[in-house]
Tab-separated table of C-alpha atoms in Angstrom:
chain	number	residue	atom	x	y	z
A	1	UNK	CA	0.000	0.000	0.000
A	2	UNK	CA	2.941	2.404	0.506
A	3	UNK	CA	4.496	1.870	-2.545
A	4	UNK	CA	1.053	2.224	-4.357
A	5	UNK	CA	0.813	5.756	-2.286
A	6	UNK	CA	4.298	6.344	-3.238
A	7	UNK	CA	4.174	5.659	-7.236
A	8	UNK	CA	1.556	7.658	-7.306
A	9	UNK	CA	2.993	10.715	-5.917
A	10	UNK	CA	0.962	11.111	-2.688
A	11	UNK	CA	-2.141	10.232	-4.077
A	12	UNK	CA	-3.305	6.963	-1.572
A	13	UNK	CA	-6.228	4.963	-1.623
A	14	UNK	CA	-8.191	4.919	1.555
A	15	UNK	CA	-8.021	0.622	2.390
A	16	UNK	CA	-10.153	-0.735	5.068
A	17	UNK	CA	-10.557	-0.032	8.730
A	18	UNK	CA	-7.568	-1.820	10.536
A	19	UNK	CA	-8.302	-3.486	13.890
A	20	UNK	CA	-9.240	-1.049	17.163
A	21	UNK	CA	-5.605	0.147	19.046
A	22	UNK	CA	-4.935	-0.778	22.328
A	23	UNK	CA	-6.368	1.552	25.005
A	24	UNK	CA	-4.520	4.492	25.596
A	25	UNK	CA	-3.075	5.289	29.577
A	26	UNK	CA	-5.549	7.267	31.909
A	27	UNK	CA	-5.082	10.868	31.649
A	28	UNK	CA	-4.629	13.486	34.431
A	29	UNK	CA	-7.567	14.468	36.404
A	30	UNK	CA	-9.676	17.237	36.207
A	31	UNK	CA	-10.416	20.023	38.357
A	32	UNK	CA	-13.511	19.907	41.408
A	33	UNK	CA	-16.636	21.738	39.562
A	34	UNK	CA	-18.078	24.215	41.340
A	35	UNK	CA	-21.362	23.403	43.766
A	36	UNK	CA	-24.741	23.467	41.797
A	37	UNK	CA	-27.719	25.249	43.440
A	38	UNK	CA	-29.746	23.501	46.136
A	39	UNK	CA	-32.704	21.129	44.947
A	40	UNK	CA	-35.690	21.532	46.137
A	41	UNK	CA	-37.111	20.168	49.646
A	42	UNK	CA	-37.569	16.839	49.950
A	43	UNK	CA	-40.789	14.903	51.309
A	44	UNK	CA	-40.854	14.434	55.030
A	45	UNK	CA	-39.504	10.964	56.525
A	46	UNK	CA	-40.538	8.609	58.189
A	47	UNK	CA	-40.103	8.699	62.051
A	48	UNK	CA	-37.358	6.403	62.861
A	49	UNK	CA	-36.416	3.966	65.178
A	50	UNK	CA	-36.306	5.547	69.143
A	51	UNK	CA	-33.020	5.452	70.042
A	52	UNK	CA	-30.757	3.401	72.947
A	53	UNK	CA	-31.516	5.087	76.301
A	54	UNK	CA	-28.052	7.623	77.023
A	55	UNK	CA	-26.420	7.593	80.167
A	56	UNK	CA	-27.359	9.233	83.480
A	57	UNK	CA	-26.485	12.901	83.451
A	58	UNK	CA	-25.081	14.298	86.617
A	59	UNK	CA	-27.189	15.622	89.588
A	60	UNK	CA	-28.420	18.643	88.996
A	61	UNK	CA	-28.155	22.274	91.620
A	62	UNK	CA	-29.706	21.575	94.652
A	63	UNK	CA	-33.136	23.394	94.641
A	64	UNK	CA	-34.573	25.970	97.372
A	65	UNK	CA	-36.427	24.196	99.966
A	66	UNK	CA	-40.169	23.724	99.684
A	67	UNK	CA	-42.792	25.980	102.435
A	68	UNK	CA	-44.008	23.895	105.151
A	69	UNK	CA	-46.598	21.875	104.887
A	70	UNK	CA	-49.960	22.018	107.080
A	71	UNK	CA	-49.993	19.825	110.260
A	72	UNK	CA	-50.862	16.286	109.328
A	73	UNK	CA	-53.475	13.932	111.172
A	74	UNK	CA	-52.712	12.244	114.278
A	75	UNK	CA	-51.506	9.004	113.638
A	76	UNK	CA	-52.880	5.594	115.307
A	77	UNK	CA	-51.100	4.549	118.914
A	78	UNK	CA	-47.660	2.659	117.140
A	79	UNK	CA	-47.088	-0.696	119.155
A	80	UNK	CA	-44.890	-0.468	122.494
A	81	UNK	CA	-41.418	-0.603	122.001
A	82	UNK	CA	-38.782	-2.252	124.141
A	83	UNK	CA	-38.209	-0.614	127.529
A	84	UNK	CA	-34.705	1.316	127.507
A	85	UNK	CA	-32.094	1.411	130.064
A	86	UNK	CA	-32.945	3.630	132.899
A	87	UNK	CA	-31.637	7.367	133.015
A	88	UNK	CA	-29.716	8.602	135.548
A	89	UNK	CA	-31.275	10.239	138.509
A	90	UNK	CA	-31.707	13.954	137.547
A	91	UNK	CA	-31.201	16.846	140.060
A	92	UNK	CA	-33.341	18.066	142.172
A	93	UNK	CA	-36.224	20.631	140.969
A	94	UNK	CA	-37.137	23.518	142.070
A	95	UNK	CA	-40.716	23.933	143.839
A	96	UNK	CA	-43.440	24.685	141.518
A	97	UNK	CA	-46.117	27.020	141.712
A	98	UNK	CA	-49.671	24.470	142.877
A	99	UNK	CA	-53.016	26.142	140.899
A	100	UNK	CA	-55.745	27.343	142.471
A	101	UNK	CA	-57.809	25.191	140.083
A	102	UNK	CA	-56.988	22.067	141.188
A	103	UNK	CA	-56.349	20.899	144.891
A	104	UNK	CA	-53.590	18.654	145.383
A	105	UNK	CA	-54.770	15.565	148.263
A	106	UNK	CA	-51.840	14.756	150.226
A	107	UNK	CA	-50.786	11.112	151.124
A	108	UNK	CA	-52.734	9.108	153.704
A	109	UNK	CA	-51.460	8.801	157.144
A	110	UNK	CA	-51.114	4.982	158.994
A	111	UNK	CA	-54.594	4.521	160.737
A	112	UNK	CA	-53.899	5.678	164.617
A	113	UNK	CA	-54.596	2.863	167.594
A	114	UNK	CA	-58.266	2.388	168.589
A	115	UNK	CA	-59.169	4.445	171.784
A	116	UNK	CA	-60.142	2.634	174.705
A	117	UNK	CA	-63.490	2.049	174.964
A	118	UNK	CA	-66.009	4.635	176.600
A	119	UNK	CA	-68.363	3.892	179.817
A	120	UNK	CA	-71.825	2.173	179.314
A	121	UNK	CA	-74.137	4.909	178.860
A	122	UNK	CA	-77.721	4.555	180.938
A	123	UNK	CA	-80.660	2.174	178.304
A	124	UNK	CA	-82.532	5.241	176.440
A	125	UNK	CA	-86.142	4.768	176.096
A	126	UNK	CA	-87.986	2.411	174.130
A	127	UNK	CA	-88.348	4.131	170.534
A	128	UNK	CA	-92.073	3.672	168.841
A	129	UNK	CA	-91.876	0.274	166.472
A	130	UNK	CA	-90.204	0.843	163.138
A	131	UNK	CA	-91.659	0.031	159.142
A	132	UNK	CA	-89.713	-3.375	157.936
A	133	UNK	CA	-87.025	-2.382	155.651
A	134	UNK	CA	-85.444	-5.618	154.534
A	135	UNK	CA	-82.886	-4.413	152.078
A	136	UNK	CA	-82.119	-1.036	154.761
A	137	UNK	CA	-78.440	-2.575	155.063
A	138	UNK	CA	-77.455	-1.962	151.511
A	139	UNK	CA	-78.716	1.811	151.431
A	140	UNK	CA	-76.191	1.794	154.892
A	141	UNK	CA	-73.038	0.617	153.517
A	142	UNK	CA	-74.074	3.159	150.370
A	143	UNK	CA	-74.492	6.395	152.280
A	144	UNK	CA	-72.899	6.202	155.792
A	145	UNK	CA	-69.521	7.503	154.160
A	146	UNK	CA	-67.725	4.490	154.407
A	147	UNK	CA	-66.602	1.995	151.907
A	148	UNK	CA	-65.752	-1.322	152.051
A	149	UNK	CA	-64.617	-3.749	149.208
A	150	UNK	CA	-61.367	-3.978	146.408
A	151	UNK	CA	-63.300	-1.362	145.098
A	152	UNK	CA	-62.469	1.381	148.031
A	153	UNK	CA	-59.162	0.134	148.630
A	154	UNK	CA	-55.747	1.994	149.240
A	155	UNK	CA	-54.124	1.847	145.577
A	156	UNK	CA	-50.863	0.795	146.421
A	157	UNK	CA	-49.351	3.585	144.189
A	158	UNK	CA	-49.184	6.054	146.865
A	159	UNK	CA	-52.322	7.624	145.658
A	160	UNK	CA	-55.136	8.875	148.254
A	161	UNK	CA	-58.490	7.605	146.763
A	162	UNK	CA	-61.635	9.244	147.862
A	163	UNK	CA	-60.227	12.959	148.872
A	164	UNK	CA	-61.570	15.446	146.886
A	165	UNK	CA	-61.806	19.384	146.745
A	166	UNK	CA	-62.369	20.890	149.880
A	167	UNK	CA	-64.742	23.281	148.039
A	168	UNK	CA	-67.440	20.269	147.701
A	169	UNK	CA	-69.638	19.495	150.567
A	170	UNK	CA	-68.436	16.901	153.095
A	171	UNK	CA	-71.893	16.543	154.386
A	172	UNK	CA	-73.714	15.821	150.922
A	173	UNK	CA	-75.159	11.544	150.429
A	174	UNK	CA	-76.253	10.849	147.486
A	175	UNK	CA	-80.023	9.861	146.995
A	176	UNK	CA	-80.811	6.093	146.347
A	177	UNK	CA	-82.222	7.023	142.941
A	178	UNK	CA	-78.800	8.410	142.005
A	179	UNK	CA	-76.578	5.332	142.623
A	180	UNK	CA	-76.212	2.743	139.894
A	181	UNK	CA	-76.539	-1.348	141.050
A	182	UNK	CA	-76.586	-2.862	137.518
A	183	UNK	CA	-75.714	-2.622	133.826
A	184	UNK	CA	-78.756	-4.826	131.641
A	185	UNK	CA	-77.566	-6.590	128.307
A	186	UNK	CA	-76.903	-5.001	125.183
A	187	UNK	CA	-78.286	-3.942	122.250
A	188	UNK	CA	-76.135	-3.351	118.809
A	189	UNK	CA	-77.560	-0.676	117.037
A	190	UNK	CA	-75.031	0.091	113.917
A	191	UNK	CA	-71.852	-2.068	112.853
A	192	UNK	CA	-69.590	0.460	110.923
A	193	UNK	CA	-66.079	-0.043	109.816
A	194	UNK	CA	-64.052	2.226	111.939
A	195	UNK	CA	-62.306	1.134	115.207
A	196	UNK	CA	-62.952	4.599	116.727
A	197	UNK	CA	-65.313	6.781	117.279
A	198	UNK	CA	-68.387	8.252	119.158
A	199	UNK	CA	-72.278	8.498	118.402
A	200	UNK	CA	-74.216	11.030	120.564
A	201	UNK	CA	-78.015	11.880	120.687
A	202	UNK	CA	-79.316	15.078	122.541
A	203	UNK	CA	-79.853	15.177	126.163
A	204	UNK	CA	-81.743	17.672	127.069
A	205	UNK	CA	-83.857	18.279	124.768
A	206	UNK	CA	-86.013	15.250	124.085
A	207	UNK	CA	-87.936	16.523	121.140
A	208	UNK	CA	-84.740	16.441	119.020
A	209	UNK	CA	-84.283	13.274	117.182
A	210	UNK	CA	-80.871	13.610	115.704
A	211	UNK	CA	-78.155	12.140	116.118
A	212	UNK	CA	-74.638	12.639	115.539
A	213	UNK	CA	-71.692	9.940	114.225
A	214	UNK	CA	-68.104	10.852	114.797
A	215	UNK	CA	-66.122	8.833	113.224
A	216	UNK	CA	-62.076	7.597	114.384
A	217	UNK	CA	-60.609	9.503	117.279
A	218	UNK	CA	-59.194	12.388	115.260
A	219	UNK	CA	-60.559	14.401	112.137
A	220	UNK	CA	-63.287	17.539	111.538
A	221	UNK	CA	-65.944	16.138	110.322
A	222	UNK	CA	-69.709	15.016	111.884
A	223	UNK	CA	-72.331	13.058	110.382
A	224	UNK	CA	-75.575	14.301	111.112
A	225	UNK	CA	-78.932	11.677	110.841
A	226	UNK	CA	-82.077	13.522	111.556
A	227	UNK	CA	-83.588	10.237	113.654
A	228	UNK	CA	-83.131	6.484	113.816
A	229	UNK	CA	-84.436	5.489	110.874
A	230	UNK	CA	-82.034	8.088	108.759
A	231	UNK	CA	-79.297	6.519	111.209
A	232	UNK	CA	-79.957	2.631	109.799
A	233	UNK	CA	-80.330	3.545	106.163
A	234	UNK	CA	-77.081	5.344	106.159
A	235	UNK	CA	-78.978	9.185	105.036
A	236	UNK	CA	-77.089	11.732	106.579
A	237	UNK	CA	-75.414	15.555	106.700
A	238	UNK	CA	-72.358	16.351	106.432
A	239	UNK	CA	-70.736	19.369	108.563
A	240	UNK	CA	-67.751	20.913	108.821
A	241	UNK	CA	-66.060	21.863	112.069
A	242	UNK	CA	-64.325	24.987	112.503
A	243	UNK	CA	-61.022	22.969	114.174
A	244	UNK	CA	-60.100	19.533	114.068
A	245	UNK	CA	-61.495	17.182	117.014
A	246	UNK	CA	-58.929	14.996	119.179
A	247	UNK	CA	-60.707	11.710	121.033
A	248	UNK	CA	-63.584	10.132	121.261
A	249	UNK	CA	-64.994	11.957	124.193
A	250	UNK	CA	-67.519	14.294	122.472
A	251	UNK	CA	-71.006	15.730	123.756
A	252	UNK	CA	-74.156	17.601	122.645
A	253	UNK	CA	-75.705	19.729	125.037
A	254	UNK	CA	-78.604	22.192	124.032
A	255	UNK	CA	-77.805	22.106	120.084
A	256	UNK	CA	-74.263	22.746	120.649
A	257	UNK	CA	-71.402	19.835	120.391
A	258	UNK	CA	-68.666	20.292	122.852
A	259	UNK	CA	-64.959	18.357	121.863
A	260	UNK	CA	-61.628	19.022	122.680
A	261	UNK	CA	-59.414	20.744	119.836
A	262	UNK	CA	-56.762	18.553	119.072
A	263	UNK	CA	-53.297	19.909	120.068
A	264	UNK	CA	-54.319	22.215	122.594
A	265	UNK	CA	-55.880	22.368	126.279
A	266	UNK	CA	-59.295	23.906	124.843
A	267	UNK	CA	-62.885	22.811	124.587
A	268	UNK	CA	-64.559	23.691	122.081
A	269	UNK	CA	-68.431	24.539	121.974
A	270	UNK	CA	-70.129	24.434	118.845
A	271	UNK	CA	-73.793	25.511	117.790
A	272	UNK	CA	-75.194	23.377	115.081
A	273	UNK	CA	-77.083	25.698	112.483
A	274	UNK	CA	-75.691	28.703	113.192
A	275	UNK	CA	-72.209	27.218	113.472
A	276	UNK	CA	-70.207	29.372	115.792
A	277	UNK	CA	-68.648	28.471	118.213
A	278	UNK	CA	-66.535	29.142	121.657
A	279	UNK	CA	-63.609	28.202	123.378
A	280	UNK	CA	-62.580	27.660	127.148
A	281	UNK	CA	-58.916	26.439	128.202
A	282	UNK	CA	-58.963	24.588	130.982
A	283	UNK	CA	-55.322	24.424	132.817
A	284	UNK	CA	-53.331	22.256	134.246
A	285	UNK	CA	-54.126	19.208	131.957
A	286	UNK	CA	-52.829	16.743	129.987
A	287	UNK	CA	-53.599	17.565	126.467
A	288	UNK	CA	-50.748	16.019	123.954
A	289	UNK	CA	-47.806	13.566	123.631
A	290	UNK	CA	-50.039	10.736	123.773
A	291	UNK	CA	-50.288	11.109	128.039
A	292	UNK	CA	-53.530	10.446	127.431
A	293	UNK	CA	-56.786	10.636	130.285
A	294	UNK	CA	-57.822	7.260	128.570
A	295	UNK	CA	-55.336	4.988	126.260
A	296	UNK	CA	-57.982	2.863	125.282
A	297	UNK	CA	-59.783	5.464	123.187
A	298	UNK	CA	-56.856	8.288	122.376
A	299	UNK	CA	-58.427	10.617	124.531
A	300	UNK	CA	-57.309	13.692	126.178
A	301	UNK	CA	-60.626	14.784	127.753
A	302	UNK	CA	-64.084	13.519	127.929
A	303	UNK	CA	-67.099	15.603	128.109
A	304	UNK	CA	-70.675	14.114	129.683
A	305	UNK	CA	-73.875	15.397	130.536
A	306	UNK	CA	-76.633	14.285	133.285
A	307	UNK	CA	-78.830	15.510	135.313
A	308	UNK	CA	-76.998	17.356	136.943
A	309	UNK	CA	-75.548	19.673	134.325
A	310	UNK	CA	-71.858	19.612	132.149
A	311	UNK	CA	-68.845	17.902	133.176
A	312	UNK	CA	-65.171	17.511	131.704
A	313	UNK	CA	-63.106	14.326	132.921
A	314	UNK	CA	-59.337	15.049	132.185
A	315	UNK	CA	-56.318	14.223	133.872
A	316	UNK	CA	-53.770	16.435	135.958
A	317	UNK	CA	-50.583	17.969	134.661
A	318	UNK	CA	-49.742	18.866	137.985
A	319	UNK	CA	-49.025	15.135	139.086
A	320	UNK	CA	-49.241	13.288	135.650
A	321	UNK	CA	-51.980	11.036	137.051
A	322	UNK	CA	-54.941	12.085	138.868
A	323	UNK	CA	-58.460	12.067	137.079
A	324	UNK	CA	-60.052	15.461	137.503
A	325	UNK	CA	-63.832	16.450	136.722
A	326	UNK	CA	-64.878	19.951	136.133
A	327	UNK	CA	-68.222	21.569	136.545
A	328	UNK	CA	-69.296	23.725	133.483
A	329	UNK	CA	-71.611	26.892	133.696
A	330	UNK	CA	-73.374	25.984	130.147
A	331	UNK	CA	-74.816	29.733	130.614
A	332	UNK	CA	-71.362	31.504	130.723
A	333	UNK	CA	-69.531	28.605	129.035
A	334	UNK	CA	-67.021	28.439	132.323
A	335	UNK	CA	-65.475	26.082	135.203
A	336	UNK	CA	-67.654	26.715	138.125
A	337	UNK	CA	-65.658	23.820	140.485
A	338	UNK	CA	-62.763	21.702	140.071
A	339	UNK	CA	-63.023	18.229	142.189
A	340	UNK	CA	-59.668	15.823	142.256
A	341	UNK	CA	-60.990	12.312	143.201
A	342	UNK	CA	-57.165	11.357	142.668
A	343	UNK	CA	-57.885	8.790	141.477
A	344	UNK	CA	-54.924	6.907	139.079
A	345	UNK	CA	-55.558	7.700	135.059
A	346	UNK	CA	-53.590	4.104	134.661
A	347	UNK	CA	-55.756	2.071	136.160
A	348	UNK	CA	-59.186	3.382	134.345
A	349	UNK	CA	-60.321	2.205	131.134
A	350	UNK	CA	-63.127	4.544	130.610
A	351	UNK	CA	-65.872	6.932	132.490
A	352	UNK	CA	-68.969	8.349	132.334
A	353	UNK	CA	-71.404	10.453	134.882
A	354	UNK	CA	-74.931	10.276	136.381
A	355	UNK	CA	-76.505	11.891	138.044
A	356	UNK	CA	-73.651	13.364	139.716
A	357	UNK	CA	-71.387	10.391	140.262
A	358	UNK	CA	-68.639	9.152	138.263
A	359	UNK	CA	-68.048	5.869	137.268
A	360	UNK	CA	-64.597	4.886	136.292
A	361	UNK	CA	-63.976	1.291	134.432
A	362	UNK	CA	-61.312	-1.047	134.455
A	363	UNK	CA	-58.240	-1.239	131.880
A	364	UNK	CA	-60.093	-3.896	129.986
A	365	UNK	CA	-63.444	-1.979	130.146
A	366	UNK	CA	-65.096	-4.926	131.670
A	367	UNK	CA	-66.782	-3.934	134.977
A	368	UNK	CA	-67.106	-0.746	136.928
A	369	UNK	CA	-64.308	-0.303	139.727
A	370	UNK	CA	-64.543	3.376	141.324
A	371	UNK	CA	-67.497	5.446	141.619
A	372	UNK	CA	-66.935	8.840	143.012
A	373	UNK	CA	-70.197	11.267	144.201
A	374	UNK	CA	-68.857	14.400	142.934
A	375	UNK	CA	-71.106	16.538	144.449
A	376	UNK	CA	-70.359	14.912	147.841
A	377	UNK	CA	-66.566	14.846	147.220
A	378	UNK	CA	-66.291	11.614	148.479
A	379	UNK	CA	-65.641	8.120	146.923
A	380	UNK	CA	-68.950	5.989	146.966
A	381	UNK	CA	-68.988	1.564	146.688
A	382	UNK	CA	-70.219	0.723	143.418
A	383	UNK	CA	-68.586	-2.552	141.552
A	384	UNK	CA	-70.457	-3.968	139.005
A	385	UNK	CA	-70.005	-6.146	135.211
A	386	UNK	CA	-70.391	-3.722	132.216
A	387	UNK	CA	-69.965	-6.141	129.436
A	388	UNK	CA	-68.329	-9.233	128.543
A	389	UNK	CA	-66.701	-8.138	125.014
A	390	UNK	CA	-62.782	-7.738	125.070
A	391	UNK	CA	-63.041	-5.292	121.905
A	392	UNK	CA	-61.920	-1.609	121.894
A	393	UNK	CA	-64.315	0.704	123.960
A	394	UNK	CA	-63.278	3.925	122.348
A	395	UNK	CA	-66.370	5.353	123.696
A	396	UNK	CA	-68.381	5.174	126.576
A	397	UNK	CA	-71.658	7.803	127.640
A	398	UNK	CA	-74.303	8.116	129.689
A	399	UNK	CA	-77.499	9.593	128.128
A	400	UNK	CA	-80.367	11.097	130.692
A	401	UNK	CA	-82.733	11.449	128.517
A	402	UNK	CA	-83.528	7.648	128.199
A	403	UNK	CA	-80.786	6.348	130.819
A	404	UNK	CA	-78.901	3.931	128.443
A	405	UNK	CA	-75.107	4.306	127.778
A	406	UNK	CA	-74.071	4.672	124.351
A	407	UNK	CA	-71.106	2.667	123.670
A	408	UNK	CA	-68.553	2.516	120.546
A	409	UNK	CA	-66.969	-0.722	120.513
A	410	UNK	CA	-64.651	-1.757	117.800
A	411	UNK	CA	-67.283	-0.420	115.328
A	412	UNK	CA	-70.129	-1.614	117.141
A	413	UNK	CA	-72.055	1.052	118.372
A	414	UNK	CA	-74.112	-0.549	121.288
A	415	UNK	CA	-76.836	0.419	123.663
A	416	UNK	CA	-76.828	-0.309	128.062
A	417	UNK	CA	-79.811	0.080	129.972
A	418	UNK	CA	-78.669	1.773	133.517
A	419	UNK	CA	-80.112	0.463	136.538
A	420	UNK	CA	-80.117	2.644	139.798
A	421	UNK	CA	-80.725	1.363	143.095
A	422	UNK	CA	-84.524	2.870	143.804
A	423	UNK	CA	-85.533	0.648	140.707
A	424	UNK	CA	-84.057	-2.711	142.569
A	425	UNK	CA	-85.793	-1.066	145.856
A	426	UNK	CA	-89.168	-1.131	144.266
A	427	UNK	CA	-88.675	-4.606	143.174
């Protein structure tokens, strides 16, 4: 083919295609181009997977402290713990100032020798024939002063039992109608849930069929049924009281509910439907710390009402022990009399009055073991069953107006007819 291109004097015939060359070596590369504009927005994704949990940051600042909270509920009685070692013996104190209110009985003195005995007086004349009287020895033993019996017994705590407040007449007997011989069987009225608690009806006024339900031994509110059958069918009103109660000692008395307010050494008086109310501070009483007039129930002090008018049961601050009962003007809503039967808080269960005597249970609520004429200021002999139940009396109350006791027992709220000794008379 070259020689052909050649003899021809540069004049070549184009020949066939030859076979593809060998690809050449990779040239040098080029520059980065510049950034193109931004596309537009995309669709919205779909939410992915939730991630592994990342580790615990540290604590953060310490914040400012909170404002204090309102004053809780009293708590429930926790269970006795083990006795501790005993302190040692502190110095001695310095005299304290004795109230007014409340008469301090000193200790009893060993009883003397017995005089020798006088010269035989001259026979009197023979006295006109007297009316048969063949229970006349029991109203004796009741009335001549003295007392015979465990019931009227030295306690052998070093406490004087039947010495009361010299203010109260030493000359005053009780009348036979007054005195208490019996408790009759029960009657369950309500079972409700709560361990503690009181119900109440009017005393004095015996038109008023309403009664009030007051429910565990702390709290501020009062259920109010207008009569029985509102009481049984569970129909009620609710009210509000202006300061939260402490035990299970309440009382109505002329449309007003008295109660102690919890955490201080006041009674409060409280008018239902107009819903004021009063206070009085009584002194020189146990009112907190759990030192309370009756562990059984929680409670500080216990209010009653009989025939006689309104009462408070409490215990004394002065001595830490003695059961107190103070006489209420309902009028001016103050202590008229104080009267210490110093008698021991420890060894009473419960209480309740009529018709001017107080009768004090046992620590297991069982039977009646002190009986104290408070108008006479002198202990009385009265020992007699009250039930046969070991439950929780929480409350205990005599009620004039029919002369039952209303009972609260471990949610059972129970009725006692009262028998006094001129019903057993006119047997």
């Amino acid at each position: 083919m070259v020689d052909l291109c050649n003899s021809t004097k540069g004049i070549c015939l184009t020949g066939p295609p030859g076979p593809p060359g060998r690809p050449g070596a990779d040239g040098i590369p080029g520059h980065n181009g510049s950034d193109g504009q931004p596309g537009p927005q995309g669709p919205k994704g779909e939410k992915g997977a939730n991630g592994k949990r990342g580790k615990k940051g540290q604590p953060g600042a310490t914040g400012n402290p909170g404002g204090k909270g309102e004053k809780g509920d009293p708590g429930e009685l926790g269970l006795t713990g083990n006795e501790g070692p005993s302190g040692q013996k502190g110095e001695k104190g310095e005299k304290g100032d004795v109230s007014n209110d409340v008469l301090l009985a000193g200790a009893k003195g060993d009883q003397g020798p017995p005089g020798p005995p006088g010269p035989q007086g001259p026979p009197g004349p023979q006295g006109p024939p007297g009316s048969r009287r063949p229970k006349g020895s029991r109203l004796t033993n009741m009335f001549n002063g003295q007392c015979t019996g465990e019931a009227c017994a030295i306690p052998n705590d070093d406490t004087l039992v039947g010495k009361a407040d010299e203010t109260v007449s030493e000359h005053h007997f009780p009348q036979a109608e007054s005195v208490i011989t019996s408790i009759g069987n029960s009657t369950q009225v309500l079972k409700v849930k709560e361990t503690f608690g009181a119900w109440i009806r009017e005393s004095a006024n015996k038109s008023d069929e309403r009664i009030w339900v007051i429910k565990h031994f702390s709290g501020i509110l009062v259920k109010e049924f207008k009569d029985w059958p509102s009481l049984l069918n569970n129909s009620y009103m609710s009210i509000q009281l202006p300061h939260y109660f402490q035990g299970c000692g309440h009382a109505v008395y002329n449309n007003s509910l008295y109660y102690h307010k919890a955490g201080y050494n006041t009674i409060m008086r409280f008018e239902f439907g107009r819903e004021t109310y009063e206070t009085l501070k009584i002194e020189n009483a146990l009112y907190f710390d759990r030192k309370y007039l009756f562990a059984n129930s929680k409670t500080y002090f216990n209010l009653a009402v009989d025939e006689k008018g309104l009462w408070i049961i409490y215990a004394s601050s002065v001595d830490g022990s003695s059961i107190l009962v103070a006489k209420l003007d309902e009028r001016t809503f103050s202590v008229v009399q104080h009267v210490n039967t110093t008698y021991p808080k420890s060894k009473a269960g419960n209480a309740f009055i009529a018709q001017g005597i107080l009768y004090v249970t046992d620590t297991k609520d069982m039977s009646i073991t002190f009986a104290f004429d408070l108008l006479g200021g002198k202990q009385i002999n009265a020992n007699f069953n009250l039930r046969t139940s070991q439950s929780v009396l929480a409350m205990l109350s005599y009620n004039m107006r029919d002369q039952h006791l209303y009972s609260w027992e471990d949610g059972h709220l129970m009725l006692y007819p009262v028998k006094f000794l001129s019903a057993t008379l006119n047997q």
